[in-house]
mmCIF file with all atom_site columns, C-alpha atoms in Angstrom:
data_model
loop_
_atom_site.group_PDB
_atom_site.id
_atom_site.type_symbol
_atom_site.label_atom_id
_atom_site.label_alt_id
_atom_site.label_comp_id
_atom_site.label_asym_id
_atom_site.label_entity_id
_atom_site.label_seq_id
_atom_site.pdbx_PDB_ins_code
_atom_site.Cartn_x
_atom_site.Cartn_y
_atom_site.Cartn_z
_atom_site.occupancy
_atom_site.B_iso_or_equiv
_atom_site.pdbx_formal_charge
_atom_site.auth_seq_id
_atom_site.auth_comp_id
_atom_site.auth_asym_id
_atom_site.auth_atom_id
_atom_site.pdbx_PDB_model_num
ATOM 1  C CA . MET A 1 1  ? -42.465 10.271  -27.255 1.00 0.00 ? 1  MET A CA 1
ATOM 2  C CA . SER A 1 2  ? -39.512 9.389   -29.516 1.00 0.00 ? 2  SER A CA 1
ATOM 3  C CA . HIS A 1 3  ? -39.011 8.319   -33.110 1.00 0.00 ? 3  HIS A CA 1
ATOM 4  C CA . GLU A 1 4  ? -37.404 4.966   -33.889 1.00 0.00 ? 4  GLU A CA 1
ATOM 5  C CA . ILE A 1 5  ? -36.384 3.069   -37.015 1.00 0.00 ? 5  ILE A CA 1
ATOM 6  C CA . LEU A 1 6  ? -35.780 -0.646  -37.393 1.00 0.00 ? 6  LEU A CA 1
ATOM 7  C CA . VAL A 1 7  ? -32.993 -1.284  -39.890 1.00 0.00 ? 7  VAL A CA 1
ATOM 8  C CA . GLY A 1 8  ? -31.692 -4.388  -41.643 1.00 0.00 ? 8  GLY A CA 1
ATOM 9  C CA . LEU A 1 9  ? -28.256 -4.363  -43.286 1.00 0.00 ? 9  LEU A CA 1
ATOM 10 C CA . ASN A 1 10 ? -26.126 -6.722  -45.290 1.00 0.00 ? 10 ASN A CA 1
ATOM 11 C CA . VAL A 1 11 ? -22.696 -5.930  -43.835 1.00 0.00 ? 11 VAL A CA 1
ATOM 12 C CA . LEU A 1 12 ? -19.946 -7.098  -46.183 1.00 0.00 ? 12 LEU A CA 1
ATOM 13 C CA . ASP A 1 13 ? -16.890 -5.871  -44.239 1.00 0.00 ? 13 ASP A CA 1
ATOM 14 C CA . ASP A 1 14 ? -17.170 -5.901  -40.444 1.00 0.00 ? 14 ASP A CA 1
ATOM 15 C CA . LEU A 1 15 ? -13.951 -3.945  -39.856 1.00 0.00 ? 15 LEU A CA 1
ATOM 16 C CA . ILE A 1 16 ? -14.856 -1.016  -42.106 1.00 0.00 ? 16 ILE A CA 1
ATOM 17 C CA . TYR A 1 17 ? -18.410 -1.080  -40.758 1.00 0.00 ? 17 TYR A CA 1
ATOM 18 C CA . GLU A 1 18 ? -17.052 -0.764  -37.198 1.00 0.00 ? 18 GLU A CA 1
ATOM 19 C CA . ASP A 1 19 ? -14.988 2.233   -38.375 1.00 0.00 ? 19 ASP A CA 1
ATOM 20 C CA . TYR A 1 20 ? -18.256 3.718   -39.641 1.00 0.00 ? 20 TYR A CA 1
ATOM 21 C CA . ARG A 1 21 ? -19.965 3.138   -36.296 1.00 0.00 ? 21 ARG A CA 1
ATOM 22 C CA . THR A 1 22 ? -17.053 4.699   -34.407 1.00 0.00 ? 22 THR A CA 1
ATOM 23 C CA . ALA A 1 23 ? -17.004 7.768   -36.657 1.00 0.00 ? 23 ALA A CA 1
ATOM 24 C CA . MET A 1 24 ? -20.761 8.376   -36.639 1.00 0.00 ? 24 MET A CA 1
ATOM 25 C CA . LYS A 1 25 ? -21.570 7.795   -32.958 1.00 0.00 ? 25 LYS A CA 1
ATOM 26 C CA . PRO A 1 26 ? -20.536 11.278  -31.735 1.00 0.00 ? 26 PRO A CA 1
ATOM 27 C CA . MET A 1 27 ? -22.721 12.852  -34.446 1.00 0.00 ? 27 MET A CA 1
ATOM 28 C CA . LEU A 1 28 ? -25.573 10.513  -33.533 1.00 0.00 ? 28 LEU A CA 1
ATOM 29 C CA . ALA A 1 29 ? -25.348 11.724  -29.932 1.00 0.00 ? 29 ALA A CA 1
ATOM 30 C CA . ASP A 1 30 ? -25.298 15.360  -31.112 1.00 0.00 ? 30 ASP A CA 1
ATOM 31 C CA . TYR A 1 31 ? -28.707 14.718  -32.704 1.00 0.00 ? 31 TYR A CA 1
ATOM 32 C CA . GLN A 1 32 ? -29.999 13.013  -29.545 1.00 0.00 ? 32 GLN A CA 1
ATOM 33 C CA . GLY A 1 33 ? -29.914 9.609   -31.218 1.00 0.00 ? 33 GLY A CA 1
ATOM 34 C CA . ARG A 1 34 ? -28.855 6.245   -29.887 1.00 0.00 ? 34 ARG A CA 1
ATOM 35 C CA . PHE A 1 35 ? -28.836 2.554   -30.713 1.00 0.00 ? 35 PHE A CA 1
ATOM 36 C CA . GLY A 1 36 ? -31.520 0.616   -28.865 1.00 0.00 ? 36 GLY A CA 1
ATOM 37 C CA . TYR A 1 37 ? -30.941 -2.962  -29.999 1.00 0.00 ? 37 TYR A CA 1
ATOM 38 C CA . ASP A 1 38 ? -28.265 -4.399  -32.275 1.00 0.00 ? 38 ASP A CA 1
ATOM 39 C CA . PHE A 1 39 ? -28.176 -7.978  -33.562 1.00 0.00 ? 39 PHE A CA 1
ATOM 40 C CA . LYS A 1 40 ? -26.007 -10.003 -35.891 1.00 0.00 ? 40 LYS A CA 1
ATOM 41 C CA . VAL A 1 41 ? -28.340 -12.507 -37.543 1.00 0.00 ? 41 VAL A CA 1
ATOM 42 C CA . SER A 1 42 ? -27.427 -15.725 -39.307 1.00 0.00 ? 42 SER A CA 1
ATOM 43 C CA . GLN A 1 43 ? -30.684 -16.624 -41.021 1.00 0.00 ? 43 GLN A CA 1
ATOM 44 C CA . VAL A 1 44 ? -33.613 -14.634 -42.388 1.00 0.00 ? 44 VAL A CA 1
ATOM 45 C CA . LEU A 1 45 ? -36.687 -16.822 -42.788 1.00 0.00 ? 45 LEU A CA 1
ATOM 46 C CA . ILE A 1 46 ? -39.032 -14.304 -44.461 1.00 0.00 ? 46 ILE A CA 1
ATOM 47 C CA . SER A 1 47 ? -38.196 -11.034 -46.167 1.00 0.00 ? 47 SER A CA 1
ATOM 48 C CA . GLU A 1 48 ? -40.287 -8.633  -48.208 1.00 0.00 ? 48 GLU A CA 1
ATOM 49 C CA . GLY A 1 49 ? -37.323 -7.741  -50.403 1.00 0.00 ? 49 GLY A CA 1
ATOM 50 C CA . ASN A 1 50 ? -34.601 -9.514  -52.322 1.00 0.00 ? 50 ASN A CA 1
ATOM 51 C CA . THR A 1 51 ? -31.769 -8.192  -50.158 1.00 0.00 ? 51 THR A CA 1
ATOM 52 C CA . ASP A 1 52 ? -29.678 -10.199 -47.745 1.00 0.00 ? 52 ASP A CA 1
ATOM 53 C CA . ILE A 1 53 ? -29.734 -9.133  -44.082 1.00 0.00 ? 53 ILE A CA 1
ATOM 54 C CA . ASN A 1 54 ? -27.125 -10.098 -41.504 1.00 0.00 ? 54 ASN A CA 1
ATOM 55 C CA . ARG A 1 55 ? -27.457 -7.168  -39.090 1.00 0.00 ? 55 ARG A CA 1
ATOM 56 C CA . VAL A 1 56 ? -30.627 -5.744  -37.488 1.00 0.00 ? 56 VAL A CA 1
ATOM 57 C CA . PHE A 1 57 ? -30.778 -2.779  -35.131 1.00 0.00 ? 57 PHE A CA 1
ATOM 58 C CA . THR A 1 58 ? -32.926 0.067   -33.885 1.00 0.00 ? 58 THR A CA 1
ATOM 59 C CA . LEU A 1 59 ? -32.002 3.740   -33.919 1.00 0.00 ? 59 LEU A CA 1
ATOM 60 C CA . ASN A 1 60 ? -33.929 5.971   -31.543 1.00 0.00 ? 60 ASN A CA 1
ATOM 61 C CA . PHE A 1 61 ? -34.156 9.770   -31.709 1.00 0.00 ? 61 PHE A CA 1
ATOM 62 C CA . THR A 1 62 ? -36.004 12.250  -29.516 1.00 0.00 ? 62 THR A CA 1
ATOM 63 C CA . ASN A 1 63 ? -38.124 13.163  -32.570 1.00 0.00 ? 63 ASN A CA 1
ATOM 64 C CA . LYS A 1 64 ? -38.314 12.689  -36.343 1.00 0.00 ? 64 LYS A CA 1
ATOM 65 C CA . GLU A 1 65 ? -36.801 16.114  -37.035 1.00 0.00 ? 65 GLU A CA 1
ATOM 66 C CA . LYS A 1 66 ? -33.620 15.120  -35.146 1.00 0.00 ? 66 LYS A CA 1
ATOM 67 C CA . MET A 1 67 ? -33.432 11.900  -37.188 1.00 0.00 ? 67 MET A CA 1
ATOM 68 C CA . ASP A 1 68 ? -33.882 13.768  -40.471 1.00 0.00 ? 68 ASP A CA 1
ATOM 69 C CA . GLY A 1 69 ? -31.231 16.285  -39.422 1.00 0.00 ? 69 GLY A CA 1
ATOM 70 C CA . PHE A 1 70 ? -28.756 13.535  -38.585 1.00 0.00 ? 70 PHE A CA 1
ATOM 71 C CA . PHE A 1 71 ? -29.155 11.690  -41.879 1.00 0.00 ? 71 PHE A CA 1
ATOM 72 C CA . SER A 1 72 ? -28.815 14.914  -43.904 1.00 0.00 ? 72 SER A CA 1
ATOM 73 C CA . ASP A 1 73 ? -25.903 16.400  -41.933 1.00 0.00 ? 73 ASP A CA 1
ATOM 74 C CA . PRO A 1 74 ? -22.953 17.074  -44.307 1.00 0.00 ? 74 PRO A CA 1
ATOM 75 C CA . GLN A 1 75 ? -20.444 15.625  -41.810 1.00 0.00 ? 75 GLN A CA 1
ATOM 76 C CA . TYR A 1 76 ? -22.496 12.440  -41.492 1.00 0.00 ? 76 TYR A CA 1
ATOM 77 C CA . LEU A 1 77 ? -22.709 12.157  -45.268 1.00 0.00 ? 77 LEU A CA 1
ATOM 78 C CA . LEU A 1 78 ? -18.884 12.299  -45.476 1.00 0.00 ? 78 LEU A CA 1
ATOM 79 C CA . VAL A 1 79 ? -18.586 9.491   -42.918 1.00 0.00 ? 79 VAL A CA 1
ATOM 80 C CA . LYS A 1 80 ? -21.226 7.497   -44.783 1.00 0.00 ? 80 LYS A CA 1
ATOM 81 C CA . GLU A 1 81 ? -19.334 7.902   -48.057 1.00 0.00 ? 81 GLU A CA 1
ATOM 82 C CA . LYS A 1 82 ? -15.985 6.975   -46.492 1.00 0.00 ? 82 LYS A CA 1
ATOM 83 C CA . PHE A 1 83 ? -17.077 3.894   -44.529 1.00 0.00 ? 83 PHE A CA 1
ATOM 84 C CA . PHE A 1 84 ? -20.724 2.837   -44.926 1.00 0.00 ? 84 PHE A CA 1
ATOM 85 C CA . ILE A 1 85 ? -20.811 2.645   -48.733 1.00 0.00 ? 85 ILE A CA 1
ATOM 86 C CA . LYS A 1 86 ? -17.673 0.456   -48.727 1.00 0.00 ? 86 LYS A CA 1
ATOM 87 C CA . SER A 1 87 ? -18.842 -1.913  -46.011 1.00 0.00 ? 87 SER A CA 1
ATOM 88 C CA . VAL A 1 88 ? -22.581 -2.429  -46.576 1.00 0.00 ? 88 VAL A CA 1
ATOM 89 C CA . GLY A 1 89 ? -24.110 -4.234  -49.559 1.00 0.00 ? 89 GLY A CA 1
ATOM 90 C CA . SER A 1 90 ? -27.699 -3.200  -48.862 1.00 0.00 ? 90 SER A CA 1
ATOM 91 C CA . ALA A 1 91 ? -29.800 -1.390  -46.284 1.00 0.00 ? 91 ALA A CA 1
ATOM 92 C CA . THR A 1 92 ? -33.492 -1.888  -45.567 1.00 0.00 ? 92 THR A CA 1
ATOM 93 C CA . ILE A 1 93 ? -35.638 0.329   -43.365 1.00 0.00 ? 93 ILE A CA 1
ATOM 94 C CA . ILE A 1 94 ? -37.941 -2.345  -41.980 1.00 0.00 ? 94 ILE A CA 1
ATOM 95 C CA . SER A 1 95 ? -40.073 0.086   -40.017 1.00 0.00 ? 95 SER A CA 1
ATOM 96 C CA . SER A 1 96 ? -40.232 3.678   -38.786 1.00 0.00 ? 96 SER A CA 1
ATOM 97 C CA . TYR A 1 97 ? -42.522 4.573   -35.899 1.00 0.00 ? 97 TYR A CA 1
ATOM 98 C CA . GLU A 1 98 ? -43.266 6.790   -32.917 1.00 0.00 ? 98 GLU A CA 1
ATOM 99 C CA . LYS A 1 99 ? -42.412 5.118   -29.660 1.00 0.00 ? 99 LYS A CA 1
#
């Protein structure tokens, strides 16, 4: 069994966001995480929040502890500060579940 999250983002700067993805992917692999699906979306018909979403993806980890470790890793937090904060207007965890 694995743990997966479904995420919606409002990406404001595609180039900086791609720098974020490039910088974080080796760390993601270190925590046995991977992207499952990744979509650029042009229209959201229904949303539970007031945030725009133009990117939807899944992140899959071998377990929830690995996911928690990844998102709290000091190196990841530096990458997030350098790239993610500058390129993403909002982030929504749509769902988190065991798969």
